[in-house]
Amino acid sequence: MTSHRTVFNHVGLCVADRERSRRFYEGLLGFQFWWELDPPDNLTAQVVQLPEPLGVHATYLVRDGFVLELLDYSKREVHAGAERVMDEVGLTHISFSVSDIAAVVEKVAEFGGTVVDAAVSDTMAMIRDPDGQLLELVSDGWLAALPARP
């Protein structure tokens, strides 16, 4: 047990186009805009370990207490890394419970994402956001089967 308090803050995603990503997360998954920030390059460069200039713009979206930070760089060219796979150490995916998987899957392309066709069933689906981030959709019926949270 730690002697200090720890509280979840946010998950950050680097995005190529913040408006496109906002449209995806707000329109498809129901996130709401919270606030945005243009932090100074000198402080940000130290934290993100990238050389200046950066031109970081951070957009914070919220859904059910989960905070998603969309980071874009106006003074750097962002690039896609290797497509992550589920047995690669590190963050593999972000999961959302939805009431109608088929309806959400049907709208993924409309909001700029892609469906991992081989990974779609009546109770689960894997999709990618416009920048390729892997997202898992799980039927909200699954929530009733989970043990109580601590």
C-alpha atoms as a PDB file:
ATOM      1  CA  MET A   1       0.000   0.000   0.000  1.00  0.00           C
ATOM      2  CA  THR A   2       1.389   3.408  -0.935  1.00  0.00           C
ATOM      3  CA  SER A   3       1.508   6.249   1.541  1.00  0.00           C
ATOM      4  CA  HIS A   4       0.507   8.774  -1.105  1.00  0.00           C
ATOM      5  CA  ARG A   5      -2.761   9.331  -2.921  1.00  0.00           C
ATOM      6  CA  THR A   6      -2.993   8.314  -6.583  1.00  0.00           C
ATOM      7  CA  VAL A   7      -5.911   9.367  -8.769  1.00  0.00           C
ATOM      8  CA  PHE A   8      -6.444   8.552 -12.458  1.00  0.00           C
ATOM      9  CA  ASN A   9      -5.768  11.636 -14.593  1.00  0.00           C
ATOM     10  CA  HIS A  10      -5.949  10.889 -18.333  1.00  0.00           C
ATOM     11  CA  VAL A  11      -4.797   8.806 -21.292  1.00  0.00           C
ATOM     12  CA  GLY A  12      -2.972  10.722 -24.030  1.00  0.00           C
ATOM     13  CA  LEU A  13      -3.142  10.010 -27.752  1.00  0.00           C
ATOM     14  CA  CYS A  14      -1.012  11.700 -30.383  1.00  0.00           C
ATOM     15  CA  VAL A  15      -3.269  12.513 -33.333  1.00  0.00           C
ATOM     16  CA  ALA A  16      -2.601  13.713 -36.872  1.00  0.00           C
ATOM     17  CA  ASP A  17      -5.747  15.860 -37.079  1.00  0.00           C
ATOM     18  CA  ARG A  18      -7.420  16.965 -33.853  1.00  0.00           C
ATOM     19  CA  GLU A  19     -10.720  17.954 -35.498  1.00  0.00           C
ATOM     20  CA  ARG A  20     -10.998  14.578 -37.207  1.00  0.00           C
ATOM     21  CA  SER A  21     -10.217  12.802 -33.930  1.00  0.00           C
ATOM     22  CA  ARG A  22     -12.679  14.943 -31.968  1.00  0.00           C
ATOM     23  CA  ARG A  23     -15.383  14.122 -34.492  1.00  0.00           C
ATOM     24  CA  PHE A  24     -14.628  10.399 -34.128  1.00  0.00           C
ATOM     25  CA  TYR A  25     -14.580  10.266 -30.318  1.00  0.00           C
ATOM     26  CA  GLU A  26     -17.461  12.692 -29.814  1.00  0.00           C
ATOM     27  CA  GLY A  27     -19.668  11.528 -32.672  1.00  0.00           C
ATOM     28  CA  LEU A  28     -19.131   7.776 -32.497  1.00  0.00           C
ATOM     29  CA  LEU A  29     -18.406   7.161 -28.814  1.00  0.00           C
ATOM     30  CA  GLY A  30     -20.167  10.061 -27.109  1.00  0.00           C
ATOM     31  CA  PHE A  31     -17.198  11.858 -25.580  1.00  0.00           C
ATOM     32  CA  GLN A  32     -17.720  15.497 -24.568  1.00  0.00           C
ATOM     33  CA  PHE A  33     -15.271  18.342 -24.982  1.00  0.00           C
ATOM     34  CA  TRP A  34     -13.866  19.453 -21.612  1.00  0.00           C
ATOM     35  CA  TRP A  35     -11.045  21.954 -22.246  1.00  0.00           C
ATOM     36  CA  GLU A  36      -7.936  22.618 -24.293  1.00  0.00           C
ATOM     37  CA  LEU A  37      -4.463  23.929 -23.712  1.00  0.00           C
ATOM     38  CA  ASP A  38      -1.457  25.214 -25.671  1.00  0.00           C
ATOM     39  CA  PRO A  39       1.397  24.536 -23.248  1.00  0.00           C
ATOM     40  CA  PRO A  40       4.723  26.351 -23.711  1.00  0.00           C
ATOM     41  CA  ASP A  41       7.273  24.465 -25.793  1.00  0.00           C
ATOM     42  CA  ASN A  42      10.082  24.674 -23.235  1.00  0.00           C
ATOM     43  CA  LEU A  43       8.126  22.872 -20.499  1.00  0.00           C
ATOM     44  CA  THR A  44       6.491  20.417 -22.866  1.00  0.00           C
ATOM     45  CA  ALA A  45       9.756  19.456 -24.590  1.00  0.00           C
ATOM     46  CA  GLN A  46      11.181  18.362 -21.255  1.00  0.00           C
ATOM     47  CA  VAL A  47       8.148  16.207 -20.400  1.00  0.00           C
ATOM     48  CA  VAL A  48       7.622  14.600 -23.825  1.00  0.00           C
ATOM     49  CA  GLN A  49      11.381  14.316 -24.512  1.00  0.00           C
ATOM     50  CA  LEU A  50      11.169  15.837 -27.992  1.00  0.00           C
ATOM     51  CA  PRO A  51      13.216  18.764 -29.323  1.00  0.00           C
ATOM     52  CA  GLU A  52      11.640  22.188 -29.802  1.00  0.00           C
ATOM     53  CA  PRO A  53       9.753  23.583 -31.631  1.00  0.00           C
ATOM     54  CA  LEU A  54       6.651  21.533 -30.837  1.00  0.00           C
ATOM     55  CA  GLY A  55       3.504  23.639 -31.051  1.00  0.00           C
ATOM     56  CA  VAL A  56       1.551  21.201 -28.883  1.00  0.00           C
ATOM     57  CA  HIS A  57      -2.197  21.627 -28.625  1.00  0.00           C
ATOM     58  CA  ALA A  58      -3.922  19.390 -26.068  1.00  0.00           C
ATOM     59  CA  THR A  59      -7.661  18.770 -26.309  1.00  0.00           C
ATOM     60  CA  TYR A  60      -9.348  17.013 -23.387  1.00  0.00           C
ATOM     61  CA  LEU A  61     -12.466  14.904 -23.939  1.00  0.00           C
ATOM     62  CA  VAL A  62     -14.450  13.135 -21.213  1.00  0.00           C
ATOM     63  CA  ARG A  63     -16.712  10.088 -21.135  1.00  0.00           C
ATOM     64  CA  ASP A  64     -18.008   8.562 -17.868  1.00  0.00           C
ATOM     65  CA  GLY A  65     -15.082   9.991 -15.899  1.00  0.00           C
ATOM     66  CA  PHE A  66     -12.503   8.743 -18.431  1.00  0.00           C
ATOM     67  CA  VAL A  67     -10.367  11.609 -19.750  1.00  0.00           C
ATOM     68  CA  LEU A  68      -8.826  11.320 -23.215  1.00  0.00           C
ATOM     69  CA  GLU A  69      -6.153  13.862 -24.165  1.00  0.00           C
ATOM     70  CA  LEU A  70      -5.700  14.393 -27.894  1.00  0.00           C
ATOM     71  CA  LEU A  71      -2.221  15.783 -28.576  1.00  0.00           C
ATOM     72  CA  ASP A  72      -1.314  17.364 -31.861  1.00  0.00           C
ATOM     73  CA  TYR A  73       1.875  19.125 -32.891  1.00  0.00           C
ATOM     74  CA  SER A  74       1.665  22.121 -35.219  1.00  0.00           C
ATOM     75  CA  LYS A  75       5.448  22.539 -35.434  1.00  0.00           C
ATOM     76  CA  ARG A  76       6.399  18.878 -35.869  1.00  0.00           C
ATOM     77  CA  GLU A  77       5.475  16.261 -38.386  1.00  0.00           C
ATOM     78  CA  VAL A  78       3.776  13.405 -36.595  1.00  0.00           C
ATOM     79  CA  HIS A  79       4.180   9.906 -37.945  1.00  0.00           C
ATOM     80  CA  ALA A  80       2.499   6.565 -37.516  1.00  0.00           C
ATOM     81  CA  GLY A  81       4.501   3.903 -35.729  1.00  0.00           C
ATOM     82  CA  ALA A  82       4.231   0.207 -36.343  1.00  0.00           C
ATOM     83  CA  GLU A  83       0.701  -1.159 -36.059  1.00  0.00           C
ATOM     84  CA  ARG A  84       0.541  -2.479 -32.491  1.00  0.00           C
ATOM     85  CA  VAL A  85      -0.480  -6.056 -31.883  1.00  0.00           C
ATOM     86  CA  MET A  86      -2.026  -7.572 -28.764  1.00  0.00           C
ATOM     87  CA  ASP A  87       1.097  -9.447 -27.627  1.00  0.00           C
ATOM     88  CA  GLU A  88       3.355  -6.370 -27.779  1.00  0.00           C
ATOM     89  CA  VAL A  89       4.326  -5.098 -24.335  1.00  0.00           C
ATOM     90  CA  GLY A  90       2.632  -1.806 -23.493  1.00  0.00           C
ATOM     91  CA  LEU A  91      -0.791  -0.343 -24.093  1.00  0.00           C
ATOM     92  CA  THR A  92      -2.669  -2.702 -26.390  1.00  0.00           C
ATOM     93  CA  HIS A  93      -6.105  -1.098 -26.640  1.00  0.00           C
ATOM     94  CA  ILE A  94      -8.790   1.019 -24.994  1.00  0.00           C
ATOM     95  CA  SER A  95     -12.100  -0.715 -24.298  1.00  0.00           C
ATOM     96  CA  PHE A  96     -15.628   0.707 -24.305  1.00  0.00           C
ATOM     97  CA  SER A  97     -18.921  -0.922 -23.397  1.00  0.00           C
ATOM     98  CA  VAL A  98     -21.675  -0.075 -25.874  1.00  0.00           C
ATOM     99  CA  SER A  99     -25.371  -0.929 -25.905  1.00  0.00           C
ATOM    100  CA  ASP A 100     -25.522  -1.793 -29.624  1.00  0.00           C
ATOM    101  CA  ILE A 101     -22.278  -3.085 -31.112  1.00  0.00           C
ATOM    102  CA  ALA A 102     -23.729  -3.543 -34.592  1.00  0.00           C
ATOM    103  CA  ALA A 103     -24.955   0.065 -34.716  1.00  0.00           C
ATOM    104  CA  VAL A 104     -21.587   1.446 -33.613  1.00  0.00           C
ATOM    105  CA  VAL A 105     -19.648  -0.791 -36.015  1.00  0.00           C
ATOM    106  CA  GLU A 106     -21.909   0.338 -38.842  1.00  0.00           C
ATOM    107  CA  LYS A 107     -20.938   3.997 -38.231  1.00  0.00           C
ATOM    108  CA  VAL A 108     -17.169   3.584 -37.707  1.00  0.00           C
ATOM    109  CA  ALA A 109     -16.225   4.442 -41.317  1.00  0.00           C
ATOM    110  CA  GLU A 110     -18.551   7.472 -41.303  1.00  0.00           C
ATOM    111  CA  PHE A 111     -16.438   8.903 -38.477  1.00  0.00           C
ATOM    112  CA  GLY A 112     -13.086   8.109 -40.100  1.00  0.00           C
ATOM    113  CA  GLY A 113     -12.231   4.847 -38.356  1.00  0.00           C
ATOM    114  CA  THR A 114     -11.874   1.285 -39.577  1.00  0.00           C
ATOM    115  CA  VAL A 115     -13.373  -2.009 -38.458  1.00  0.00           C
ATOM    116  CA  VAL A 116     -11.150  -5.033 -37.872  1.00  0.00           C
ATOM    117  CA  ASP A 117     -13.551  -7.295 -39.767  1.00  0.00           C
ATOM    118  CA  ALA A 118     -12.087 -10.575 -38.499  1.00  0.00           C
ATOM    119  CA  ALA A 119     -12.634  -9.423 -34.904  1.00  0.00           C
ATOM    120  CA  VAL A 120     -16.378  -8.667 -34.936  1.00  0.00           C
ATOM    121  CA  SER A 121     -19.029 -10.753 -33.175  1.00  0.00           C
ATOM    122  CA  ASP A 122     -22.390 -10.138 -31.546  1.00  0.00           C
ATOM    123  CA  THR A 123     -20.730  -9.334 -28.215  1.00  0.00           C
ATOM    124  CA  MET A 124     -17.339  -7.819 -29.131  1.00  0.00           C
ATOM    125  CA  ALA A 125     -15.633  -5.899 -31.917  1.00  0.00           C
ATOM    126  CA  MET A 126     -12.250  -4.371 -32.557  1.00  0.00           C
ATOM    127  CA  ILE A 127     -12.042  -1.071 -34.419  1.00  0.00           C
ATOM    128  CA  ARG A 128      -9.341   1.510 -35.093  1.00  0.00           C
ATOM    129  CA  ASP A 129      -9.674   5.256 -34.688  1.00  0.00           C
ATOM    130  CA  PRO A 130      -8.639   7.558 -37.592  1.00  0.00           C
ATOM    131  CA  ASP A 131      -4.978   7.292 -36.537  1.00  0.00           C
ATOM    132  CA  GLY A 132      -5.021   3.518 -36.076  1.00  0.00           C
ATOM    133  CA  GLN A 133      -5.421   3.315 -32.282  1.00  0.00           C
ATOM    134  CA  LEU A 134      -7.004  -0.045 -31.469  1.00  0.00           C
ATOM    135  CA  LEU A 135     -10.320   0.176 -29.610  1.00  0.00           C
ATOM    136  CA  GLU A 136     -12.356  -2.710 -28.239  1.00  0.00           C
ATOM    137  CA  LEU A 137     -16.145  -2.527 -28.162  1.00  0.00           C
ATOM    138  CA  VAL A 138     -17.828  -4.853 -25.679  1.00  0.00           C
ATOM    139  CA  SER A 139     -21.543  -5.401 -25.277  1.00  0.00           C
ATOM    140  CA  ASP A 140     -22.761  -3.551 -22.190  1.00  0.00           C
ATOM    141  CA  GLY A 141     -24.412  -6.824 -21.152  1.00  0.00           C
ATOM    142  CA  TRP A 142     -20.887  -7.832 -20.140  1.00  0.00           C
ATOM    143  CA  LEU A 143     -21.012  -5.225 -17.357  1.00  0.00           C
ATOM    144  CA  ALA A 144     -23.686  -7.222 -15.523  1.00  0.00           C
ATOM    145  CA  ALA A 145     -21.412 -10.287 -15.466  1.00  0.00           C
ATOM    146  CA  LEU A 146     -18.463  -8.489 -13.861  1.00  0.00           C
ATOM    147  CA  PRO A 147     -17.720  -8.706 -10.141  1.00  0.00           C
ATOM    148  CA  ALA A 148     -18.239  -5.544  -8.095  1.00  0.00           C
ATOM    149  CA  ARG A 149     -15.358  -3.092  -8.362  1.00  0.00           C
ATOM    150  CA  PRO A 150     -13.205  -2.652  -5.261  1.00  0.00           C
END
